[in-house]
Amino acid sequence: MQIQALAKFLNAQVDPTLSEEITGVGTLEEAKASELTFLSNPKYISKLKDAQAAAVLVNPAFTGKSAVPLMVVEDPYLAFAKAIELFHAKPTPPAGIHPTAVLGQEVVLGENVSIGAYVVIGDRVQIGNDVSIHPHCMIYDQAVIGAGSLLHSHAVVRESVQLGQRVILQNGAVIGSDGYGFAPLKDGSFYKILQAGTVVIGDDVEVQAHAAIDRATIGTTKVGQGTKIDNLVQVGHGSTIGKHSLLCALTGIAGSTQIGNHVILAGQAGTTGHLQVGDRVVAAARTGISQSVPPGKQIGGFPEVEHKLWLRMMTQLKNLPQIVQRLRKVEQKLGIR
């Protein structure tokens, strides 16, 4: 794509005398002489001196030096994401039903649906227009798959679960698995509690590989519009996740937890059950959330504290042995045992 046309498509400013042909995209370290790259984090500015790309996307505040031409745009990261789509077409499976797929009774199929090899679909399932289901997926009875959704191989949608429009399930995601409910008995064993609820997923949600969203015991586990759930995340039964939130890898949400809108839980963060995490809360990696968190807070540590305090605590942790030694010397001088 000619560089001026690319700049126009990305709503970016570039030297009008340039006429290079852009053939692809790449990272700062790996982009070739005919490829576009980007810089969104200032700490990587030093890499520009060795860059070989045809152009680099930067924001208007950029004042550094670059070995390659600049393409100035409001959000370089977003612009680069759109550029990737220009040079790497999404694979689209052909419409139709593979002869090895098994469909139950009273299945309702929309237009332009693609169902791959060895897919099993239960009774009274509803599948919207332009849905793609890759091989070896399993959809239980009475599930609803919204229009434009994409299910990758080995994704499982359990009975009566509802997926909104344009939902993406990556490989091995399980939606509507049984909640972790067991009643203790006097003999020390456990009685399994029937998980009679369901899961409702909003529009434009993505659930990545091997994540699990449990069905409610009674009622509904909910995931709001636009939320993105990373690999190996666990959402417990009866929980509610708000709109446009991010649950990063290995996050664990205990049952009946309410997560607000625009919340970010970084990798390996976790919550105990029956608490509320307010809108726009950001929890650092490995934060253990043991009580409800008001909206807008930034937290870290276990148990959770204000993020700035947690950073100070971690900075001083390495000094703890010396602090203890000094304290003991003071106690000895004062005759304190």
Coordinates of C-alpha atoms in Angstrom, one line a residue:
M1 CA 0.0 0.0 0.0
Q2 CA 1.4 3.4 -1.0
I3 CA 2.5 5.3 2.2
Q4 CA 0.3 8.3 1.5
A5 CA -2.8 6.2 1.1
L6 CA -1.9 4.3 4.2
A7 CA -1.5 7.6 6.1
K8 CA -4.9 8.7 4.9
F9 CA -6.5 5.4 5.9
L10 CA -5.0 5.8 9.4
N11 CA -5.8 9.5 9.7
A12 CA -2.1 10.2 10.2
Q13 CA 0.3 12.9 9.1
V14 CA 3.4 12.0 7.1
D15 CA 5.9 13.9 4.9
P16 CA 4.0 14.5 1.6
T17 CA 7.1 13.9 -0.4
L18 CA 7.4 10.3 0.6
S19 CA 6.2 7.7 -2.0
E20 CA 7.4 4.4 -0.5
E21 CA 5.3 1.3 -0.9
I22 CA 4.4 -0.3 2.4
T23 CA 4.3 -4.1 2.2
G24 CA 3.6 -5.1 5.8
V25 CA 4.0 -4.3 9.5
G26 CA 6.5 -5.3 12.1
T27 CA 8.0 -4.5 15.5
L28 CA 10.6 -1.8 16.1
E29 CA 13.3 -4.5 16.2
E30 CA 12.1 -6.6 13.3
A31 CA 10.3 -4.3 10.8
K32 CA 11.9 -4.4 7.3
A33 CA 12.7 -1.4 5.1
S34 CA 9.3 -1.6 3.5
E35 CA 7.2 -2.2 6.6
L36 CA 5.4 0.0 9.1
T37 CA 6.1 0.0 12.8
F38 CA 5.0 2.0 15.9
L39 CA 6.1 3.6 19.1
S40 CA 3.6 4.1 21.9
N41 CA 5.8 3.6 25.0
P42 CA 8.5 6.3 25.5
K43 CA 10.8 3.9 27.2
Y44 CA 11.5 2.3 23.8
I45 CA 12.6 5.6 22.1
S46 CA 16.2 4.4 22.1
K47 CA 15.3 1.6 19.7
L48 CA 14.4 4.1 17.0
K49 CA 18.1 4.8 16.2
D50 CA 18.5 1.2 14.9
A51 CA 15.0 0.9 13.3
Q52 CA 15.0 -0.2 9.6
A53 CA 11.2 0.4 8.9
A54 CA 9.7 2.5 6.2
A55 CA 7.9 4.6 8.8
V56 CA 7.1 4.6 12.5
L57 CA 3.7 5.6 14.0
V58 CA 4.2 8.2 16.8
N59 CA 1.8 10.5 18.7
P60 CA 1.8 14.3 18.3
A61 CA 3.8 14.8 21.5
F62 CA 6.9 12.9 20.2
T63 CA 10.0 15.1 20.1
G64 CA 12.8 12.5 19.8
K65 CA 15.1 11.6 17.0
S66 CA 14.2 8.8 14.5
A67 CA 16.2 7.0 11.9
V68 CA 13.0 6.4 9.9
P69 CA 10.2 8.8 8.7
L70 CA 7.5 9.6 11.2
M71 CA 3.8 9.0 10.7
V72 CA 2.0 11.1 13.4
V73 CA -1.3 9.9 14.7
E74 CA -3.3 10.4 17.9
D75 CA -3.1 6.8 19.1
P76 CA -0.1 4.9 17.5
Y77 CA -1.1 1.6 19.2
L78 CA -4.7 1.7 17.8
A79 CA -3.5 2.8 14.4
F80 CA -1.0 -0.1 14.3
A81 CA -3.8 -2.5 15.2
K82 CA -5.8 -1.3 12.2
A83 CA -2.8 -1.5 9.9
I84 CA -2.3 -5.2 10.9
E85 CA -5.8 -5.9 9.5
L86 CA -4.8 -4.3 6.2
F87 CA -1.9 -6.7 5.6
H88 CA -3.1 -9.8 7.3
A89 CA -6.6 -10.9 6.2
K90 CA -8.7 -12.8 8.8
P91 CA -9.2 -16.4 7.8
T92 CA -12.9 -17.0 7.1
P93 CA -14.2 -20.6 7.0
P94 CA -16.7 -21.3 4.2
A95 CA -20.4 -21.3 4.9
G96 CA -22.0 -24.6 5.3
I97 CA -22.2 -27.7 7.5
H98 CA -19.5 -30.3 7.4
P99 CA -20.9 -33.8 6.8
T100 CA -19.3 -35.1 10.1
A101 CA -21.1 -32.4 12.2
V102 CA -24.0 -33.7 14.4
L103 CA -27.1 -31.4 14.8
G104 CA -29.9 -32.2 17.3
Q105 CA -33.6 -31.6 16.9
E106 CA -35.2 -28.2 16.2
V107 CA -31.9 -26.4 15.7
V108 CA -32.4 -23.0 14.2
L109 CA -29.6 -21.7 11.9
G110 CA -29.2 -18.2 10.6
E111 CA -27.8 -17.3 7.3
N112 CA -24.1 -17.8 6.2
V113 CA -23.3 -20.1 9.1
S114 CA -20.2 -22.2 9.1
I115 CA -20.1 -25.5 11.1
G116 CA -16.9 -27.4 11.0
A117 CA -16.0 -31.1 11.2
Y118 CA -17.1 -33.1 14.3
V119 CA -19.1 -30.2 15.8
V120 CA -21.9 -31.5 18.0
I121 CA -24.9 -29.3 18.5
G122 CA -27.7 -30.2 20.9
D123 CA -31.5 -29.9 20.7
R124 CA -33.3 -26.5 20.2
V125 CA -30.0 -24.5 19.8
Q126 CA -30.3 -21.1 18.2
I127 CA -27.4 -19.9 16.0
G128 CA -27.5 -16.4 14.5
N129 CA -26.3 -15.1 11.1
D130 CA -22.6 -15.2 10.1
V131 CA -21.6 -17.5 13.0
S132 CA -18.4 -19.6 12.5
I133 CA -18.0 -22.8 14.6
H134 CA -14.6 -24.5 14.1
P135 CA -14.1 -28.3 14.3
H136 CA -14.7 -30.2 17.6
C137 CA -16.8 -27.6 19.3
M138 CA -19.7 -28.8 21.6
I139 CA -22.9 -26.8 22.1
Y140 CA -25.4 -28.2 24.6
D141 CA -29.2 -28.1 24.4
Q142 CA -31.0 -24.8 24.2
A143 CA -27.9 -22.6 23.9
V144 CA -28.1 -19.4 22.0
I145 CA -25.2 -18.2 19.8
G146 CA -25.5 -14.5 18.7
A147 CA -24.9 -13.3 15.2
G148 CA -21.3 -12.8 14.1
S149 CA -19.9 -15.0 16.9
L150 CA -16.7 -17.1 16.4
L151 CA -16.1 -20.4 18.3
H152 CA -12.6 -21.9 17.9
S153 CA -11.9 -25.6 18.1
H154 CA -12.8 -27.4 21.4
A155 CA -14.8 -24.5 22.8
V156 CA -17.8 -25.7 24.8
V157 CA -21.1 -23.8 25.3
R158 CA -23.2 -25.6 28.0
E159 CA -27.0 -26.0 28.2
S160 CA -29.1 -22.8 28.1
V161 CA -26.1 -20.5 27.9
Q162 CA -26.6 -17.3 25.9
L163 CA -23.9 -15.7 23.9
G164 CA -24.4 -12.2 22.5
Q165 CA -23.4 -10.9 19.1
R166 CA -19.8 -11.0 17.9
V167 CA -18.6 -13.1 20.9
I168 CA -15.3 -14.8 20.4
L169 CA -14.4 -18.0 22.2
Q170 CA -10.8 -19.1 21.9
N171 CA -9.7 -22.7 21.9
G172 CA -10.8 -24.7 25.0
A173 CA -12.9 -22.0 26.5
V174 CA -15.8 -23.4 28.6
I175 CA -18.9 -21.3 29.1
G176 CA -21.5 -22.6 31.6
S177 CA -19.5 -25.3 33.4
D178 CA -20.9 -26.4 36.8
G179 CA -20.2 -24.0 39.6
Y180 CA -18.1 -25.2 42.5
G181 CA -20.9 -26.0 44.9
F182 CA -20.8 -28.9 47.5
A183 CA -22.5 -29.2 50.8
P184 CA -20.5 -30.8 53.6
L185 CA -22.0 -33.9 55.2
K186 CA -21.5 -35.2 58.7
D187 CA -19.3 -38.1 57.6
G188 CA -16.8 -35.7 56.0
S189 CA -18.0 -36.2 52.4
F190 CA -19.7 -33.7 50.2
Y191 CA -23.1 -33.5 48.5
K192 CA -23.0 -32.0 45.0
I193 CA -25.4 -29.0 44.7
L194 CA -27.2 -29.0 41.4
Q195 CA -26.1 -26.0 39.4
A196 CA -29.4 -25.0 37.9
G197 CA -28.6 -21.5 36.7
T198 CA -27.0 -20.3 33.5
V199 CA -24.5 -17.8 31.9
V200 CA -25.3 -14.8 29.8
I201 CA -22.5 -13.2 27.8
G202 CA -22.9 -9.7 26.3
D203 CA -22.0 -8.5 22.8
D204 CA -18.4 -8.1 21.7
V205 CA -17.0 -10.2 24.6
E206 CA -13.9 -12.3 24.0
V207 CA -13.0 -15.3 26.2
Q208 CA -9.6 -16.7 25.5
A209 CA -8.0 -20.1 25.7
H210 CA -9.0 -22.5 28.5
A211 CA -10.9 -19.9 30.5
A212 CA -13.9 -21.1 32.4
I213 CA -17.1 -19.2 33.3
D214 CA -19.3 -21.2 35.7
R215 CA -23.0 -21.2 35.6
A216 CA -24.9 -19.9 38.6
T217 CA -26.3 -22.3 41.2
I218 CA -29.6 -20.4 40.8
G219 CA -29.9 -17.4 38.6
T220 CA -27.3 -16.1 36.1
T221 CA -23.6 -15.5 35.8
K222 CA -23.2 -12.4 33.7
V223 CA -20.4 -10.9 31.6
G224 CA -21.0 -7.4 30.3
Q225 CA -20.6 -6.0 26.8
G226 CA -17.1 -5.6 25.5
T227 CA -15.3 -7.3 28.4
K228 CA -12.2 -9.3 27.5
I229 CA -11.2 -12.4 29.5
D230 CA -7.7 -13.8 29.1
N231 CA -6.3 -17.3 29.1
L232 CA -6.9 -19.5 32.2
V233 CA -9.2 -17.1 33.9
Q234 CA -11.8 -18.5 36.3
V235 CA -15.1 -16.7 36.8
G236 CA -17.1 -18.3 39.7
H237 CA -20.8 -19.1 39.8
G238 CA -23.2 -16.3 40.2
S239 CA -20.7 -13.6 39.6
T240 CA -21.3 -10.4 37.5
I241 CA -18.6 -8.8 35.4
G242 CA -19.4 -5.3 34.1
K243 CA -18.9 -3.8 30.7
H244 CA -15.5 -3.2 29.0
S245 CA -13.5 -4.8 31.8
L246 CA -10.2 -6.7 31.5
L247 CA -9.5 -9.9 33.4
C248 CA -5.9 -10.9 32.7
A249 CA -4.3 -14.3 32.7
L250 CA -4.8 -16.6 35.7
T251 CA -7.2 -14.2 37.4
G252 CA -9.7 -16.0 39.7
I253 CA -13.1 -14.6 40.6
A254 CA -14.8 -16.4 43.5
G255 CA -18.5 -17.0 43.4
S256 CA -21.1 -14.2 43.7
T257 CA -18.5 -11.4 43.2
Q258 CA -19.6 -8.2 41.4
I259 CA -17.0 -6.6 39.2
G260 CA -17.9 -3.1 37.8
N261 CA -17.4 -1.5 34.5
H262 CA -13.9 -0.6 33.0
V263 CA -12.2 -2.7 35.8
I264 CA -8.7 -4.1 35.1
L265 CA -7.5 -7.1 37.1
A266 CA -3.9 -7.8 36.1
G267 CA -2.4 -11.3 35.9
Q268 CA -3.0 -13.7 38.8
A269 CA -5.2 -11.3 40.7
G270 CA -8.0 -12.9 42.7
T271 CA -11.0 -12.1 44.8
T272 CA -12.8 -13.8 47.6
G273 CA -16.5 -14.3 47.2
H274 CA -19.5 -12.1 47.8
L275 CA -17.8 -8.8 47.5
Q276 CA -18.0 -5.8 45.1
V277 CA -15.2 -4.2 43.0
G278 CA -16.3 -0.8 41.8
D279 CA -16.1 0.8 38.4
R280 CA -12.6 1.7 37.1
V281 CA -10.7 -0.2 39.8
V282 CA -7.2 -1.3 38.7
A283 CA -5.6 -4.2 40.6
A284 CA -1.9 -4.9 40.1
A285 CA -0.7 -8.4 39.3
R286 CA -1.2 -11.0 42.1
T287 CA -3.4 -8.7 44.1
G288 CA -5.5 -10.6 46.6
I289 CA -8.8 -8.8 47.0
S290 CA -10.4 -9.8 50.3
Q291 CA -13.0 -7.0 50.8
S292 CA -15.1 -4.7 48.6
V293 CA -13.2 -2.0 46.7
P294 CA -14.7 1.5 46.1
P295 CA -14.8 2.8 42.5
G296 CA -11.7 4.4 41.0
K297 CA -9.2 2.8 43.4
Q298 CA -5.7 1.5 42.3
I299 CA -4.7 -1.4 44.5
G300 CA -2.0 -4.0 44.9
G301 CA -0.6 -6.6 47.3
F302 CA -2.2 -9.2 49.5
P303 CA -4.3 -8.3 51.3
E304 CA -5.0 -5.4 49.0
V305 CA -3.8 -1.9 49.9
E306 CA -3.5 1.4 47.9
H307 CA -1.1 0.8 45.0
K308 CA 1.3 3.6 45.9
L309 CA 1.5 2.2 49.5
W310 CA 2.1 -1.3 48.2
L311 CA 5.0 -0.1 46.0
R312 CA 6.6 1.6 49.0
M313 CA 6.2 -1.5 51.0
M314 CA 7.8 -3.6 48.3
T315 CA 10.7 -1.1 48.0
Q316 CA 11.4 -1.4 51.7
L317 CA 11.0 -5.2 52.0
K318 CA 14.6 -5.8 50.9
N319 CA 15.7 -3.6 53.8
L320 CA 13.7 -5.5 56.4
P321 CA 16.7 -7.6 57.8
Q322 CA 18.8 -4.5 58.3
I323 CA 15.9 -2.7 60.0
V324 CA 15.4 -5.6 62.3
Q325 CA 19.1 -5.6 63.2
R326 CA 19.0 -1.9 64.0
L327 CA 15.9 -2.3 66.1
R328 CA 17.5 -5.1 68.2
K329 CA 20.6 -2.9 68.8
V330 CA 18.3 -0.1 70.0
E331 CA 16.4 -2.5 72.3
Q332 CA 19.7 -3.8 73.7
K333 CA 20.8 -0.3 74.6
L334 CA 17.5 0.5 76.2
G335 CA 17.5 -2.8 78.1
I336 CA 14.4 -4.1 76.3
R337 CA 14.1 -7.8 75.7

